[in-house]
mmCIF file of C-alpha atoms in Angstrom:
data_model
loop_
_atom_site.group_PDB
_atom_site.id
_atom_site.type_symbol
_atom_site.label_atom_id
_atom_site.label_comp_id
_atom_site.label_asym_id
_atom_site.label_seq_id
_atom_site.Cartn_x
_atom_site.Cartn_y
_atom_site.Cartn_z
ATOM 1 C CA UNK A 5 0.000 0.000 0.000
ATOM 2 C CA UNK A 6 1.022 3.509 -0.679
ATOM 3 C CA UNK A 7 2.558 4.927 2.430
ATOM 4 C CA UNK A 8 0.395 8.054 1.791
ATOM 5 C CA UNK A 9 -2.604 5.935 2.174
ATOM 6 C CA UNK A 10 -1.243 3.779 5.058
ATOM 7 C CA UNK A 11 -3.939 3.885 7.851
ATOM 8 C CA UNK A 12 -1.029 3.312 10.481
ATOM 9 C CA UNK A 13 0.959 6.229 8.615
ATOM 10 C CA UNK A 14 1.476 9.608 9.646
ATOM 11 C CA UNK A 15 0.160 11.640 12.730
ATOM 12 C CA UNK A 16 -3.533 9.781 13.398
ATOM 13 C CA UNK A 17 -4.213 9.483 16.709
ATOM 14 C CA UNK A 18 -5.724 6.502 16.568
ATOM 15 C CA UNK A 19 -5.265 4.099 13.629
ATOM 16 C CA UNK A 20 -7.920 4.231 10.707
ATOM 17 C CA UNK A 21 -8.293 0.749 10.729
ATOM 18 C CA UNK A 22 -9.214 0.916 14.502
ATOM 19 C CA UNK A 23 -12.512 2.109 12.946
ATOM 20 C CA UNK A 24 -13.112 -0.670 10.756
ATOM 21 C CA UNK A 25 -16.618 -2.356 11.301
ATOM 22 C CA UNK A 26 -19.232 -1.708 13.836
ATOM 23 C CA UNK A 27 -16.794 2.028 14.592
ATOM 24 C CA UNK A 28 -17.218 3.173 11.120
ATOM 25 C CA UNK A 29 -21.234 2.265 11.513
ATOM 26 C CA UNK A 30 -21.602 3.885 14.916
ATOM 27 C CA UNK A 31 -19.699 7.099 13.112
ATOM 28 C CA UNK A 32 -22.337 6.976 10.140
ATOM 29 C CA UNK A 33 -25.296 6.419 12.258
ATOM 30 C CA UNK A 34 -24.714 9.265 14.717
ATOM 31 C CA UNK A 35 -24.227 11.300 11.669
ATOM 32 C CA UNK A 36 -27.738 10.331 10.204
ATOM 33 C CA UNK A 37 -29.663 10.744 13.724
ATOM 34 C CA UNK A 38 -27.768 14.376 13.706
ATOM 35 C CA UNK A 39 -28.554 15.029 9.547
ATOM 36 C CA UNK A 40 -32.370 13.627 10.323
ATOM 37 C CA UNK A 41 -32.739 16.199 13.567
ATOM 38 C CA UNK A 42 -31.634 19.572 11.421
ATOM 39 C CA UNK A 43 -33.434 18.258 8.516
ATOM 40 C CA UNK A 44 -36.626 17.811 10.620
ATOM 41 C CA UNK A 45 -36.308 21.588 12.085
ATOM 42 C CA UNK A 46 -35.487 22.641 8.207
ATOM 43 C CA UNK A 47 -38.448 21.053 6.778
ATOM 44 C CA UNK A 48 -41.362 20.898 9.344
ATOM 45 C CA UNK A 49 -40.687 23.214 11.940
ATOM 46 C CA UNK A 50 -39.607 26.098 9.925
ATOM 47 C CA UNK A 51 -36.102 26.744 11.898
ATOM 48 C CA UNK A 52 -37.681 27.062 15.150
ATOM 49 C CA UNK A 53 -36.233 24.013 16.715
ATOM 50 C CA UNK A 54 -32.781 25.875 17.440
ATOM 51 C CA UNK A 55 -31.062 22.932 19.470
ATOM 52 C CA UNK A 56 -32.116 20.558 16.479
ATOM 53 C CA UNK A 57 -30.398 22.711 14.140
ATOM 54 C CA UNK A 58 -26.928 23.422 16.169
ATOM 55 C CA UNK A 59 -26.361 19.484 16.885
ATOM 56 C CA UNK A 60 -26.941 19.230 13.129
ATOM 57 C CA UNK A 61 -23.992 21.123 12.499
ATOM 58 C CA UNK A 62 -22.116 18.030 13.467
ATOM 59 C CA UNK A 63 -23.722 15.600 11.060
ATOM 60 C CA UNK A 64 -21.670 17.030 7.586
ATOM 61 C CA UNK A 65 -18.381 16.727 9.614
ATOM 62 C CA UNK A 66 -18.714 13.595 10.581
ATOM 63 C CA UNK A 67 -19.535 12.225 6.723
ATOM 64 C CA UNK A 68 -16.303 14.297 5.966
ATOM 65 C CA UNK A 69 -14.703 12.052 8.617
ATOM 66 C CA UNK A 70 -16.237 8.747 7.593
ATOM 67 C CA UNK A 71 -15.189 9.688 3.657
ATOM 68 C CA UNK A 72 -11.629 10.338 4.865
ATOM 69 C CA UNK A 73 -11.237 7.344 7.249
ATOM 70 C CA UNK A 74 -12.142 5.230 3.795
ATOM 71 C CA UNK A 75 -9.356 6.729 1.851
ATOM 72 C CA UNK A 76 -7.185 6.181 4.985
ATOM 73 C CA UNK A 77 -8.057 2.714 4.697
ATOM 74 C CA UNK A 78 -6.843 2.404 1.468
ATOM 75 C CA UNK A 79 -10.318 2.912 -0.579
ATOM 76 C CA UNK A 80 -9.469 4.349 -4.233
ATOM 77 C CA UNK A 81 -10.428 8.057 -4.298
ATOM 78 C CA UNK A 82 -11.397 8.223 -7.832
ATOM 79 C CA UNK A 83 -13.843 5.464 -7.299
ATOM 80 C CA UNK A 84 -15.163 6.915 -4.221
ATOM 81 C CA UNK A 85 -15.730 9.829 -5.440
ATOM 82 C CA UNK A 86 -17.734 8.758 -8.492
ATOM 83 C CA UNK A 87 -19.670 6.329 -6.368
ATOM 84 C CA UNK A 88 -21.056 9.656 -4.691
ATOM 85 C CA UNK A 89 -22.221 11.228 -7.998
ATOM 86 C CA UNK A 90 -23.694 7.959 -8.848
ATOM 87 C CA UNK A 91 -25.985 8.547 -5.895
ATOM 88 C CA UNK A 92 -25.876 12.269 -6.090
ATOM 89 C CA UNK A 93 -27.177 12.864 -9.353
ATOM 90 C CA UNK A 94 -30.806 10.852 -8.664
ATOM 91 C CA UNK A 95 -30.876 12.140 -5.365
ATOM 92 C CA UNK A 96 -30.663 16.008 -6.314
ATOM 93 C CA UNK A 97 -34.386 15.860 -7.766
ATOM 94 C CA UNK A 98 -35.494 15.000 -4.197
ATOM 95 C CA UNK A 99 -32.971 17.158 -2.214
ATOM 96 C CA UNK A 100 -34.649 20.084 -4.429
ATOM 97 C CA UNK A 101 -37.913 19.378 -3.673
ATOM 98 C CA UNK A 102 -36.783 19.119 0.372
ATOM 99 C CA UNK A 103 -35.110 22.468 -0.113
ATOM 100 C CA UNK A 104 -35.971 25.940 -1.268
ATOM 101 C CA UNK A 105 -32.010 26.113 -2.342
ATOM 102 C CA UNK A 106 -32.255 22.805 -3.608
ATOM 103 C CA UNK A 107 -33.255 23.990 -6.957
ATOM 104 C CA UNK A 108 -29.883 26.224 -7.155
ATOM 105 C CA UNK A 109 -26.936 23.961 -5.446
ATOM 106 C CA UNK A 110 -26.050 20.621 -4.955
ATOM 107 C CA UNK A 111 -26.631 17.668 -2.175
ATOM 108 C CA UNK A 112 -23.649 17.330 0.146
ATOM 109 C CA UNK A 113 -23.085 14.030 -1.369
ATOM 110 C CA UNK A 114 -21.668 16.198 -4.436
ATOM 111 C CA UNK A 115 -19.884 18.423 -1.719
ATOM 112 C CA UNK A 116 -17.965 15.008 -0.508
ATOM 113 C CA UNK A 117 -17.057 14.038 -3.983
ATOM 114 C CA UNK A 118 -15.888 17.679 -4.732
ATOM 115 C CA UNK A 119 -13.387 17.726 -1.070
ATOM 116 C CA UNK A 120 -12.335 13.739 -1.696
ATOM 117 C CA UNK A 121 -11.118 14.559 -5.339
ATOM 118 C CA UNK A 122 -9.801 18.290 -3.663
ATOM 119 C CA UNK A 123 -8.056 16.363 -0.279
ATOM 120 C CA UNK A 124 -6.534 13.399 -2.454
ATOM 121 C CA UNK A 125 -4.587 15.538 -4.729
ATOM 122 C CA UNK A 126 -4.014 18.490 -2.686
ATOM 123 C CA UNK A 127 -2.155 15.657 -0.215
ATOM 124 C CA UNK A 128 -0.002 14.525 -2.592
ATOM 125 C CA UNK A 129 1.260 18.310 -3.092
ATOM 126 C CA UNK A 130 4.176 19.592 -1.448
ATOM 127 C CA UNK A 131 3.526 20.908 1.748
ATOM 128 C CA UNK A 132 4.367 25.023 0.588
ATOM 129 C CA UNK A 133 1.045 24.116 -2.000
ATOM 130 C CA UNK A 134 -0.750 22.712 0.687
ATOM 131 C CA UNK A 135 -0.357 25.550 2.930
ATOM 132 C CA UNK A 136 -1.326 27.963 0.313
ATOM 133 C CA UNK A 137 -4.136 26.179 -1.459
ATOM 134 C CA UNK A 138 -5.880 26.377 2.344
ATOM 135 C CA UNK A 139 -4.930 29.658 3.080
ATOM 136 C CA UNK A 140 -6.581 30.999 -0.335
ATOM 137 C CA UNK A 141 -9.510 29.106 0.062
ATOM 138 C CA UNK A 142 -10.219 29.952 3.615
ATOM 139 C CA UNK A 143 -9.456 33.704 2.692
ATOM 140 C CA UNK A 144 -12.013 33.421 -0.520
ATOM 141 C CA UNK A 145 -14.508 31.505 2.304
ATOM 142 C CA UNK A 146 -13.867 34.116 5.190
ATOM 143 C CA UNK A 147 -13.668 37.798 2.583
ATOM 144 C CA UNK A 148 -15.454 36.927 -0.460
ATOM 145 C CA UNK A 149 -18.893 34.878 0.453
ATOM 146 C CA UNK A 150 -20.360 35.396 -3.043
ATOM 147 C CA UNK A 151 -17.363 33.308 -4.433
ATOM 148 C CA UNK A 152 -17.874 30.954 -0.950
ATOM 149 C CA UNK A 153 -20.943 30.068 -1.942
ATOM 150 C CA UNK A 154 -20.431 27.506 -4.318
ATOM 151 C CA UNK A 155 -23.364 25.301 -6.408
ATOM 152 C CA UNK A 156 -23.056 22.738 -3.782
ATOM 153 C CA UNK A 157 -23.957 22.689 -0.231
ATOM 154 C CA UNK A 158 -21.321 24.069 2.140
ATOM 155 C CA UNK A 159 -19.858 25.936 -0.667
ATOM 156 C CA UNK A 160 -16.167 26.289 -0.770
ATOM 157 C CA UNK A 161 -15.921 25.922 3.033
ATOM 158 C CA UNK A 162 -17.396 22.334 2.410
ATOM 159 C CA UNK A 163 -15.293 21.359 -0.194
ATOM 160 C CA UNK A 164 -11.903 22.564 1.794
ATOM 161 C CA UNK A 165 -12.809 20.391 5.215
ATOM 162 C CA UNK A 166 -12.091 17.051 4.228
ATOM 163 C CA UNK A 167 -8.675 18.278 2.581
ATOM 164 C CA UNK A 168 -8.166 20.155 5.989
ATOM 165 C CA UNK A 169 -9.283 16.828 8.339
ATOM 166 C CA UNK A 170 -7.007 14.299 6.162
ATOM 167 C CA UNK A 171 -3.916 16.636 6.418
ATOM 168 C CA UNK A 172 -4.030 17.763 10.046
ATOM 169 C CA UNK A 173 -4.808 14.017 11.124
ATOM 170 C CA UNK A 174 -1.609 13.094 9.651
ATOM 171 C CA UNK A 175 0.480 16.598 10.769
ATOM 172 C CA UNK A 176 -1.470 17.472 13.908
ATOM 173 C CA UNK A 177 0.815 20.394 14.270
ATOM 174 C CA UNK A 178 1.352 21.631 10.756
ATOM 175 C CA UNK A 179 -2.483 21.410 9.419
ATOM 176 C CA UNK A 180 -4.057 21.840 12.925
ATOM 177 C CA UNK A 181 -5.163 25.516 12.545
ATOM 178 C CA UNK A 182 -6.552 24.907 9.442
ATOM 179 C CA UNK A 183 -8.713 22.437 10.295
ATOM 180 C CA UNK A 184 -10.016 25.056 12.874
ATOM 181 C CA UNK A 185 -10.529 28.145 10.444
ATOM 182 C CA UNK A 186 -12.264 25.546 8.097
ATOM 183 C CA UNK A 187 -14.651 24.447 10.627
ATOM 184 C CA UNK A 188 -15.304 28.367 11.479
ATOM 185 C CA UNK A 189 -15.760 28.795 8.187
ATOM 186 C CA UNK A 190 -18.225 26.212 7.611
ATOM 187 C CA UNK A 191 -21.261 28.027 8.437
ATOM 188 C CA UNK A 192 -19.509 31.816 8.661
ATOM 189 C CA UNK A 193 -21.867 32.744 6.039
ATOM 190 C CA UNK A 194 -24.783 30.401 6.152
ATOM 191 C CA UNK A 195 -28.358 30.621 7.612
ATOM 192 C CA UNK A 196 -28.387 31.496 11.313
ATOM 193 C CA UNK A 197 -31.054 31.082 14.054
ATOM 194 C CA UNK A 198 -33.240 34.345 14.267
ATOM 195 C CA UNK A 199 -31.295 36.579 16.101
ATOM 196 C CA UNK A 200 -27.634 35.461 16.618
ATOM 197 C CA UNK A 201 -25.215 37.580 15.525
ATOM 198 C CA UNK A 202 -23.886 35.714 12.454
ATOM 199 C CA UNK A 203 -20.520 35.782 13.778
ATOM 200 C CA UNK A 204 -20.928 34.428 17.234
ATOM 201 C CA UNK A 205 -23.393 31.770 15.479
ATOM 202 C CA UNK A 206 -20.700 30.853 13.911
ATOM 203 C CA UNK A 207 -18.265 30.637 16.419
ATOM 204 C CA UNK A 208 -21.124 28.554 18.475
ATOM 205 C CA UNK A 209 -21.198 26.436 15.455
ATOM 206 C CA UNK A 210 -17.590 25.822 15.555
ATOM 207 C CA UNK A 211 -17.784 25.146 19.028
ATOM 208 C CA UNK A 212 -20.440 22.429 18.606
ATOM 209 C CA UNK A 213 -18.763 20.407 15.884
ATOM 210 C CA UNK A 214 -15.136 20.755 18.044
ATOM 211 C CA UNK A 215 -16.825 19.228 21.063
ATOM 212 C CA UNK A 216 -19.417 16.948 19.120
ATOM 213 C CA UNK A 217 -17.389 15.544 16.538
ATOM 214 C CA UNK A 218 -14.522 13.918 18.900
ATOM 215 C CA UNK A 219 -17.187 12.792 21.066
ATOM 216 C CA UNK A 220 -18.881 11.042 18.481
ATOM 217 C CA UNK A 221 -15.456 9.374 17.515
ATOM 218 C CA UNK A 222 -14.561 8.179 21.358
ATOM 219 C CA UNK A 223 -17.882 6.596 21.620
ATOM 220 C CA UNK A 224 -17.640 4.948 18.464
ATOM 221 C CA UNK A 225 -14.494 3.616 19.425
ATOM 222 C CA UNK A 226 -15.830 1.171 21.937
ATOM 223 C CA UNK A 227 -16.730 -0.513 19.473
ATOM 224 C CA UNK A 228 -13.434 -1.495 18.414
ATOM 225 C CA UNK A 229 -12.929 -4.549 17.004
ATOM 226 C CA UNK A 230 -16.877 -5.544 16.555
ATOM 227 C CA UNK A 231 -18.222 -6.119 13.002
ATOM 228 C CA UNK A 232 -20.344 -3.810 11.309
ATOM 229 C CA UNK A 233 -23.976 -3.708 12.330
ATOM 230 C CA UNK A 234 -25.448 -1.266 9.482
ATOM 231 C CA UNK A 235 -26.381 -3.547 5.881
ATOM 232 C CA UNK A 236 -24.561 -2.645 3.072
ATOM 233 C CA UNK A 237 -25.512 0.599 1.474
ATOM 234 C CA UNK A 238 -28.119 1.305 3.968
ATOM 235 C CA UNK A 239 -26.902 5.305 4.655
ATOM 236 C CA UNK A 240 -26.832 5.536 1.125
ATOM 237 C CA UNK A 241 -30.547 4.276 0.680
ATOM 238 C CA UNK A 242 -31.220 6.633 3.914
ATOM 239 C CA UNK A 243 -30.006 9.353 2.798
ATOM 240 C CA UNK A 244 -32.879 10.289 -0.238
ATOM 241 C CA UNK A 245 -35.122 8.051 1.570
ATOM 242 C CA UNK A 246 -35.652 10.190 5.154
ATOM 243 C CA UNK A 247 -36.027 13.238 2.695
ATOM 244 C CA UNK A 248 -38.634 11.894 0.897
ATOM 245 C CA UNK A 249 -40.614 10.942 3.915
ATOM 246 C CA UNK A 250 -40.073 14.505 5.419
ATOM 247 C CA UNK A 251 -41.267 16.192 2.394
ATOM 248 C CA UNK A 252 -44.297 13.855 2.284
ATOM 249 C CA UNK A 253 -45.038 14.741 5.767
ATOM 250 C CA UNK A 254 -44.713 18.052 5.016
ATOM 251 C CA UNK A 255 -47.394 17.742 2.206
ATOM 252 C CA UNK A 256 -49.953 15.890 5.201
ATOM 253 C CA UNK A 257 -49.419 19.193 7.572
#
């Protein structure tokens, strides 16, 4: 295997392949309980359902975790990545009719594809191109929020993140701070509960997905060593499916 893509490589702090099985599952299902929750407030309740929508801000994070954790593990990017436009491209019809947005950006699944292909090479730059691919696209993502705002959800800052998690797990100290402006900048320019100061939402954002995120990640690891307990494909299935029954119950209200 490709040192680069050695799971025991680099500066992880635990082993990718630590989360092999029932880990990786308790990872993906925490992120669909958290994606479900914000959807729920999005759809049905209008925004209202603040807490709902804050713990939500954990669920894309985690996906960009569970998508880096498979390259770790020595999944091929390219295919990866096209296995997510297989399923994004079908999906978008519903994820527009979810979303009033919908009609005018992309699912996240097409936000993962766009950060795998954009980590994967960007990690096999030298570390000077690295350093200055992030610090562009966190300045465009921070200064410029009509260039931020991308066709896919997350925009730029959601493209960046997995990049910014694959690099600082293997250079804690070298990447580390740009994993944190990325996560700032995740939702620095996104909706915000009615009225929070967009930049302390933000920061309270950030501060949710730095606390939730390793949570989710020490509880999943007591599952070490388990086998998985999710079928095959089932978050994929999930993912249009819980949409479609939320915009059906939408239509019943």
């Amino acid at each position: 295997m490709n040192r680069r893509m050695d799971p025991h490589a680099g500066g992880f702090f635990v082993p990718a392949a630590s989360f092999a099985g029932a880990p990786l599952d308790a990872i993906k299902g925490a992120a669909a309980v958290l994606m479900v929750g914000d959807h729920v407030d999005t759809i049905l309740l209008d925004g209202h359902a603040v807490a709902l929508w804050r713990l939500g801000r954990i669920a894309f994070p985690l996906f960009c975790v569970v998508s880096v954790l498979h390259i770790l593990r020595g999944a091929d990017p390219g295919r990866y990545g096209l296995a997510l436009l297989a399923l994004a491209v079908p999906t978008q019809a519903i994820y527009a009719a979810a979303f009033p947005f919908g009609t005018t950006e992309g699912s996240i699944l097409f936000t993962l594809a766009a950060g795998i292909a954009f980590a994967t090479a960007l990690e096999r730059g030298r570390p000077q191109l690295r350093h200055a691919a992030l610090a562009l696209g966190l300045a465009v993502v921070f200064l410029a929020p009509a260039l931020a705002k991308t066709a896919v959800d997350f925009g730029l800052a959601g493209i960046l993140l997995p990049a910014a998690i694959l690099l600082a797990l293997r250079e804690p100290r070298a990447y580390g701070a740009w994993l944190v402006a990325a996560i700032v900048g995740l939702n620095w320019h996104g909706w915000h509960p009615r009225g929070e100061a967009a930049s302390l939402s933000a920061l309270a954002d950030a501060a949710t997905i730095g606390v939730g995120v390793p949570l989710v990640l020490l509880a999943a690891l007591r599952l070490r060593g388990r086998l998985r307990f999710l079928p095959p494909y089932a978050l994929q299935a999930f993912y249009p499916g819980h949409l479609a029954v939320l915009i059906a119950l939408r239509a019943l209200a």
